[in-house]
Tab-separated table of C-alpha atoms and ligand atoms in Angstrom:
chain	number	residue	atom	x	y	z
A	1	UNK	CA	0.000	0.000	0.000
A	2	UNK	CA	1.206	3.543	-0.778
A	3	UNK	CA	-0.101	6.409	1.358
A	4	UNK	CA	-0.009	9.745	-0.456
A	5	UNK	CA	-0.488	13.412	0.360
A	6	UNK	CA	-1.511	15.614	-2.558
A	7	UNK	CA	-0.275	19.194	-2.720
A	8	UNK	CA	-2.393	21.455	-4.923
A	9	UNK	CA	-5.391	19.271	-4.037
A	10	UNK	CA	-8.015	21.844	-5.051
A	11	UNK	CA	-6.491	22.455	-8.478
A	12	UNK	CA	-7.311	20.774	-11.796
A	13	UNK	CA	-4.653	18.072	-11.393
A	14	UNK	CA	-5.181	17.754	-7.630
A	15	UNK	CA	-8.901	17.060	-8.098
A	16	UNK	CA	-8.158	14.526	-10.851
A	17	UNK	CA	-5.656	12.771	-8.576
A	18	UNK	CA	-8.199	12.562	-5.741
A	19	UNK	CA	-10.836	11.220	-8.145
A	20	UNK	CA	-8.449	8.577	-9.547
A	21	UNK	CA	-7.515	7.447	-6.013
A	22	UNK	CA	-11.196	7.325	-4.991
A	23	UNK	CA	-11.999	5.245	-8.080
A	24	UNK	CA	-9.062	2.882	-7.472
A	25	UNK	CA	-7.456	3.689	-10.833
A	26	UNK	CA	-4.073	2.566	-9.450
A	27	UNK	CA	-4.306	-0.315	-6.969
A	28	UNK	CA	-3.171	0.091	-3.369
A	29	UNK	CA	-2.759	3.866	-3.381
A	30	UNK	CA	-4.591	5.639	-0.542
A	31	UNK	CA	-5.074	9.323	0.225
A	32	UNK	CA	-3.946	10.409	3.695
A	33	UNK	CA	-3.630	14.173	3.214
A	34	UNK	CA	-4.658	17.017	0.905
A	35	UNK	CA	-2.986	20.433	0.930
A	36	UNK	CA	-3.598	23.699	-0.880
A	37	UNK	CA	-2.941	27.417	-0.212
A	38	UNK	CA	-4.167	29.117	2.975
A	39	UNK	CA	-6.545	31.328	0.937
A	40	UNK	CA	-7.987	28.474	-1.134
A	41	UNK	CA	-11.819	28.697	-1.051
A	42	UNK	CA	-12.032	24.902	-0.568
A	43	UNK	CA	-9.962	24.864	2.628
A	44	UNK	CA	-11.565	22.592	5.243
A	45	UNK	CA	-13.809	20.846	2.708
A	46	UNK	CA	-13.525	17.111	2.044
A	47	UNK	CA	-11.070	16.508	-0.832
A	48	UNK	CA	-13.416	13.966	-2.431
A	49	UNK	CA	-16.324	16.426	-2.470
A	50	UNK	CA	-14.072	19.105	-3.976
A	51	UNK	CA	-13.072	16.581	-6.650
A	52	UNK	CA	-16.735	15.862	-7.427
A	53	UNK	CA	-16.810	12.323	-5.975
A	54	UNK	CA	-17.924	10.781	-2.669
A	55	UNK	CA	-16.363	11.853	0.613
A	56	UNK	CA	-12.887	10.462	1.215
A	57	UNK	CA	-12.598	11.566	4.850
A	58	UNK	CA	-9.632	13.839	4.117
A	59	UNK	CA	-10.180	17.593	4.514
A	60	UNK	CA	-8.098	20.029	2.471
A	61	UNK	CA	-5.631	21.771	4.798
A	62	UNK	CA	-2.843	24.269	4.254
A	63	UNK	CA	-0.070	22.788	6.414
A	64	UNK	CA	2.035	20.156	4.676
A	65	UNK	CA	4.080	19.611	7.853
A	66	UNK	CA	0.918	18.430	9.646
A	67	UNK	CA	0.130	15.629	7.164
A	68	UNK	CA	3.502	14.662	5.632
A	69	UNK	CA	4.465	12.362	8.537
A	70	UNK	CA	1.546	10.046	7.649
A	71	UNK	CA	2.580	9.850	3.981
A	72	UNK	CA	4.826	7.405	2.138
A	73	UNK	CA	5.018	9.859	-0.765
A	74	UNK	CA	4.118	13.531	-1.309
A	75	UNK	CA	2.618	14.153	-4.771
A	76	UNK	CA	2.963	17.809	-5.726
A	77	UNK	CA	1.108	19.564	-8.567
A	78	UNK	CA	1.065	23.108	-7.157
A	79	UNK	CA	3.293	25.916	-8.435
A	80	UNK	CA	6.961	26.239	-9.331
A	81	UNK	CA	7.872	27.944	-6.061
A	82	UNK	CA	5.547	25.707	-4.021
A	83	UNK	CA	7.050	22.474	-5.378
A	84	UNK	CA	10.598	23.790	-5.028
A	85	UNK	CA	10.154	24.769	-1.375
A	86	UNK	CA	8.349	21.507	-0.636
A	87	UNK	CA	11.220	19.472	-2.081
A	88	UNK	CA	13.613	20.953	0.503
A	89	UNK	CA	11.115	20.347	3.313
A	90	UNK	CA	10.433	16.756	2.206
A	91	UNK	CA	14.203	16.163	2.081
A	92	UNK	CA	14.412	17.269	5.731
A	93	UNK	CA	11.536	14.976	6.681
A	94	UNK	CA	12.787	12.035	4.567
A	95	UNK	CA	9.581	11.901	2.503
A	96	UNK	CA	9.837	10.732	-1.153
A	97	UNK	CA	8.176	12.989	-3.720
A	98	UNK	CA	6.515	12.997	-7.112
A	99	UNK	CA	6.611	16.440	-8.734
A	100	UNK	CA	4.471	17.142	-11.794
A	101	UNK	CA	4.646	20.932	-11.613
A	102	UNK	CA	6.156	22.710	-14.619
A	103	UNK	CA	7.763	26.110	-15.166
A	104	UNK	CA	10.615	25.734	-12.642
A	105	UNK	CA	13.574	28.064	-13.246
A	106	UNK	CA	17.115	26.671	-13.490
A	107	UNK	CA	17.754	27.703	-9.859
A	108	UNK	CA	14.549	26.002	-8.722
A	109	UNK	CA	15.476	22.845	-10.616
A	110	UNK	CA	18.869	22.918	-8.910
A	111	UNK	CA	17.138	23.126	-5.515
A	112	UNK	CA	14.998	20.090	-6.380
A	113	UNK	CA	18.166	18.330	-7.558
A	114	UNK	CA	19.817	19.053	-4.191
A	115	UNK	CA	16.787	17.640	-2.342
A	116	UNK	CA	16.989	14.512	-4.520
A	117	UNK	CA	20.390	13.747	-3.032
A	118	UNK	CA	18.527	12.973	0.203
A	119	UNK	CA	15.198	11.500	-0.988
A	120	UNK	CA	13.858	9.836	-4.162
A	121	UNK	CA	12.061	12.369	-6.383
A	122	UNK	CA	10.251	11.463	-9.589
A	123	UNK	CA	9.909	14.653	-11.593
A	124	UNK	CA	8.426	15.004	-15.043
A	125	UNK	CA	6.610	17.714	-16.942
A	126	UNK	CA	4.401	14.982	-18.346
A	127	UNK	CA	3.366	11.816	-16.535
A	128	UNK	CA	1.456	10.171	-19.403
A	129	UNK	CA	2.578	6.905	-20.952
A	130	UNK	CA	1.957	8.277	-24.447
A	131	UNK	CA	4.229	11.306	-24.091
A	132	UNK	CA	6.993	9.299	-22.445
A	133	UNK	CA	6.864	6.743	-25.237
A	134	UNK	CA	6.905	9.631	-27.720
A	135	UNK	CA	10.175	10.879	-26.173
A	136	UNK	CA	11.988	7.698	-27.147
A	137	UNK	CA	10.351	7.631	-30.618
A	138	UNK	CA	11.498	11.217	-31.200
A	139	UNK	CA	15.047	10.454	-30.172
A	140	UNK	CA	15.097	7.620	-32.717
A	141	UNK	CA	13.586	9.815	-35.430
A	142	UNK	CA	16.102	12.586	-34.753
A	143	UNK	CA	19.052	10.183	-34.923
A	144	UNK	CA	17.756	8.859	-38.268
A	145	UNK	CA	17.080	12.345	-39.725
A	146	UNK	CA	20.120	14.146	-38.300
A	147	UNK	CA	22.047	16.240	-40.873
A	148	UNK	CA	19.587	15.217	-43.607
A	149	UNK	CA	17.856	18.549	-44.052
A	150	UNK	CA	14.815	18.164	-41.787
A	151	UNK	CA	13.607	21.277	-39.925
A	152	UNK	CA	11.951	20.730	-36.560
A	153	UNK	CA	9.087	22.836	-35.209
A	154	UNK	CA	7.081	22.048	-32.061
A	155	UNK	CA	3.535	23.370	-31.701
A	156	UNK	CA	1.616	23.095	-28.431
A	157	UNK	CA	-1.931	24.087	-27.440
A	158	UNK	CA	-3.286	24.410	-23.901
A	159	UNK	CA	-6.211	25.842	-21.939
A	160	UNK	CA	-6.399	29.568	-21.283
A	161	UNK	CA	-5.343	29.306	-17.614
A	162	UNK	CA	-1.975	27.693	-18.235
A	163	UNK	CA	0.774	29.892	-16.827
A	164	UNK	CA	4.044	28.739	-18.428
A	165	UNK	CA	4.871	28.838	-22.137
A	166	UNK	CA	6.104	26.903	-23.948
A	167	UNK	CA	4.814	23.961	-21.952
A	168	UNK	CA	7.194	21.795	-19.951
A	169	UNK	CA	6.155	18.912	-22.203
A	170	UNK	CA	7.117	20.845	-25.352
A	171	UNK	CA	10.531	21.531	-23.820
A	172	UNK	CA	10.973	17.824	-22.979
A	173	UNK	CA	10.037	16.851	-26.539
A	174	UNK	CA	12.494	19.453	-27.842
A	175	UNK	CA	15.241	18.122	-25.569
A	176	UNK	CA	14.649	14.590	-26.912
A	177	UNK	CA	14.996	15.806	-30.519
A	178	UNK	CA	18.072	17.880	-29.638
A	179	UNK	CA	19.652	14.819	-27.981
A	180	UNK	CA	19.040	12.785	-31.152
A	181	UNK	CA	20.661	15.593	-33.179
A	182	UNK	CA	23.650	15.504	-30.794
A	183	UNK	CA	22.962	19.055	-29.542
A	184	UNK	CA	21.808	20.725	-26.338
A	185	UNK	CA	18.349	22.308	-26.484
A	186	UNK	CA	19.650	25.706	-25.247
A	187	UNK	CA	21.900	25.933	-28.328
A	188	UNK	CA	19.163	25.323	-30.895
A	189	UNK	CA	15.828	26.502	-29.413
A	190	UNK	CA	13.960	29.446	-30.983
A	191	UNK	CA	10.801	30.690	-29.262
A	192	UNK	CA	8.167	32.089	-31.681
A	193	UNK	CA	8.783	33.880	-34.950
A	194	UNK	CA	7.792	37.331	-36.202
A	195	UNK	CA	9.103	40.053	-38.452
A	196	UNK	CA	11.609	39.721	-41.300
A	197	UNK	CA	14.400	37.184	-41.641
A	198	UNK	CA	16.871	36.691	-44.466
A	199	UNK	CA	14.855	33.652	-45.547
A	200	UNK	CA	17.441	31.068	-44.611
A	201	UNK	CA	16.394	28.904	-41.700
A	202	UNK	CA	19.458	27.546	-39.875
A	203	UNK	CA	19.569	23.736	-39.971
A	204	UNK	CA	19.298	22.118	-36.572
A	205	UNK	CA	17.140	24.921	-35.153
A	206	UNK	CA	14.104	23.772	-33.082
A	207	UNK	CA	11.205	26.256	-33.148
A	208	UNK	CA	8.564	26.420	-30.378
A	209	UNK	CA	5.052	27.824	-30.758
A	210	UNK	CA	2.486	28.043	-27.950
A	211	UNK	CA	-1.271	28.603	-28.299
A	212	UNK	CA	-3.644	29.263	-25.378
A	213	UNK	CA	-7.416	28.996	-25.336
A	214	UNK	CA	-10.570	27.443	-23.920
A	215	UNK	CA	-10.231	24.168	-22.056
A	216	UNK	CA	-7.682	22.327	-24.230
A	217	UNK	CA	-6.049	19.759	-21.913
A	218	UNK	CA	-2.804	19.596	-23.919
A	219	UNK	CA	-1.888	18.959	-27.564
A	220	UNK	CA	1.673	18.660	-28.852
A	221	UNK	CA	2.895	18.209	-32.422
A	222	UNK	CA	6.518	17.779	-33.445
A	223	UNK	CA	7.141	18.371	-37.149
A	224	UNK	CA	10.145	17.165	-39.090
A	225	UNK	CA	9.810	19.166	-42.308
A	226	UNK	CA	11.962	17.955	-45.199
A	227	UNK	CA	11.961	18.713	-48.913
A	228	UNK	CA	8.857	17.043	-50.346
A	229	UNK	CA	7.702	15.429	-47.103
A	230	UNK	CA	6.480	16.260	-43.625
A	231	UNK	CA	6.720	13.830	-40.738
A	232	UNK	CA	4.468	14.736	-37.786
A	233	UNK	CA	4.205	13.222	-34.322
A	234	UNK	CA	1.124	14.293	-32.375
A	235	UNK	CA	0.060	13.569	-28.825
A	236	UNK	CA	-3.360	14.723	-27.665
A	237	UNK	CA	-4.416	14.491	-24.034
A	238	UNK	CA	-8.190	14.088	-23.959
A	239	UNK	CA	-8.370	14.086	-20.149
A	240	UNK	CA	-6.141	14.667	-17.117
A	241	UNK	CA	-6.512	11.056	-15.902
A	242	UNK	CA	-3.526	9.982	-17.974
A	243	UNK	CA	-1.280	12.372	-15.987
A	244	UNK	CA	-2.860	11.459	-12.642
A	245	UNK	CA	-2.564	7.704	-13.186
A	246	UNK	CA	1.079	8.168	-14.206
A	247	UNK	CA	1.754	10.250	-11.082
A	248	UNK	CA	0.140	7.659	-8.794
A	249	UNK	CA	2.138	4.861	-10.453
A	250	UNK	CA	5.243	6.980	-9.902
A	251	UNK	CA	4.330	7.346	-6.201
A	252	UNK	CA	4.063	3.565	-5.749
A	253	UNK	CA	7.376	3.159	-7.596
A	254	UNK	CA	9.193	5.917	-5.646
A	255	UNK	CA	8.169	4.711	-2.202
A	256	UNK	CA	11.098	2.365	-1.588
A	257	UNK	CA	13.698	3.825	-3.984
A	258	UNK	CA	17.158	5.075	-3.105
A	259	UNK	CA	17.575	8.877	-3.131
A	260	UNK	CA	17.917	10.324	-6.627
A	261	UNK	CA	16.179	12.364	-9.298
A	262	UNK	CA	14.151	10.040	-11.502
A	263	UNK	CA	12.066	10.608	-14.633
A	264	UNK	CA	8.808	9.018	-15.746
A	265	UNK	CA	10.808	7.054	-18.292
A	266	UNK	CA	12.531	5.365	-15.335
A	267	UNK	CA	9.120	4.565	-13.830
A	268	UNK	CA	7.516	3.344	-17.054
A	269	UNK	CA	10.563	1.664	-18.565
A	270	UNK	CA	10.047	3.270	-21.998
B	1	NAD	P1	-4.186	24.639	-11.019
B	1	NAD	O1	-3.861	26.092	-10.975
B	1	NAD	O2	-5.556	24.201	-11.410
B	1	NAD	O3	-3.883	23.961	-9.578
B	1	NAD	C1	-2.770	24.273	-8.782
B	1	NAD	C2	-3.255	24.226	-7.335
B	1	NAD	O4	-2.099	24.337	-6.497
B	1	NAD	C3	-4.201	25.387	-6.985
B	1	NAD	O5	-5.329	24.894	-6.269
B	1	NAD	C4	-3.334	26.295	-6.108
B	1	NAD	O6	-4.089	26.992	-5.126
B	1	NAD	C5	-2.398	25.272	-5.463
B	1	NAD	N1	-1.126	25.837	-5.005
B	1	NAD	C6	-0.345	26.759	-5.619
B	1	NAD	N2	0.749	26.986	-4.856
B	1	NAD	C7	0.655	26.189	-3.772
B	1	NAD	C8	1.502	25.962	-2.643
B	1	NAD	N3	2.644	26.633	-2.480
B	1	NAD	N4	1.096	25.057	-1.718
B	1	NAD	C9	-0.075	24.372	-1.847
B	1	NAD	N5	-0.902	24.547	-2.921
B	1	NAD	C10	-0.534	25.445	-3.869
B	1	NAD	O7	-3.085	23.989	-11.988
B	1	NAD	P2	-3.104	22.537	-12.652
B	1	NAD	O8	-3.675	22.636	-14.010
B	1	NAD	O9	-3.640	21.546	-11.681
B	1	NAD	O10	-1.537	22.311	-12.860
B	1	NAD	C11	-0.657	22.318	-11.759
B	1	NAD	C12	0.764	22.130	-12.285
B	1	NAD	O11	0.888	20.826	-12.860
B	1	NAD	C13	1.154	23.106	-13.394
B	1	NAD	O12	2.521	23.453	-13.240
B	1	NAD	C14	0.950	22.305	-14.660
B	1	NAD	O13	1.727	22.757	-15.740
B	1	NAD	C15	1.389	20.942	-14.176
B	1	NAD	N6	0.882	19.796	-14.935
B	1	NAD	C16	1.714	18.750	-15.042
B	1	NAD	C17	1.297	17.594	-15.657
B	1	NAD	C18	2.230	16.413	-15.709
B	1	NAD	O14	1.863	15.363	-16.267
B	1	NAD	N7	3.424	16.525	-15.130
B	1	NAD	C19	0.016	17.512	-16.203
B	1	NAD	C20	-0.837	18.602	-16.072
B	1	NAD	C21	-0.397	19.749	-15.423
């Protein structure tokens, strides 16, 4: 059995996680705590009710320290500063973590990395099986198409409330292509295009384009555009359950691991 505390419990992902636990989507995972911000309107309410399912007997609180001792794993889908601070606190308490939050700065990622020297942390901008499989397919495609005149552009679409752009998933997909091309993403990434250019697109460049609107859960397309052909890889999330189920599987996997920073590809073996 894996006992989890969810941080960001009143949010879109938090509610999906609670619902998936309530419905037994991943066997032997139980909810022992739910945490959100002190000014969250759902504070004190049952996490199951907030998630739109039956009561789970766990009220949403705002003090992680009060519930973490009962947890095997803390699952955090809150905010970049929230998850970063919580990683240091969980390291002090010896509590493994799963972090799904995106938009962490390089300094914040370094802080999570430091915490992972003391506890196991599974961190991924995308917990779905499909996207993690896509990462390895893209690496293979990039190795095969490297230096053969294929231009790569990544287009992502998300709901209007998403804060970070491009999405963490788009950046992961870009990093997989860059790795296949034998480059580092920072050297080849271009974010958006406007105005005049000299009409010669540098080979090896990876362009990112972000769209925001409505309630789109998350669409990503990676294009390899060659002369006379276009190869496209598309992943479309049609619900948040795929991320939640991945995160809960990661929690069960992380529970008894040695300290370290792990990815979803480690968890899923893809
Ligand atoms: P959301 O805004 O709906 O929910 C976030 C919740 O966290 C809110 O209820 C907010 O009040 C709470 N929160 C913020 N800071 C907090 C803190 N310091 N302590 C406790 N609670 C805090 O957002 P969302 O759509 O649920 O997404 C949350 C994060 O997860 C985002 O970074 C998003 O990009 C990421 N995400 C990751 C995956 C994945 O598979 N890894 C999938 C979807 C979303």
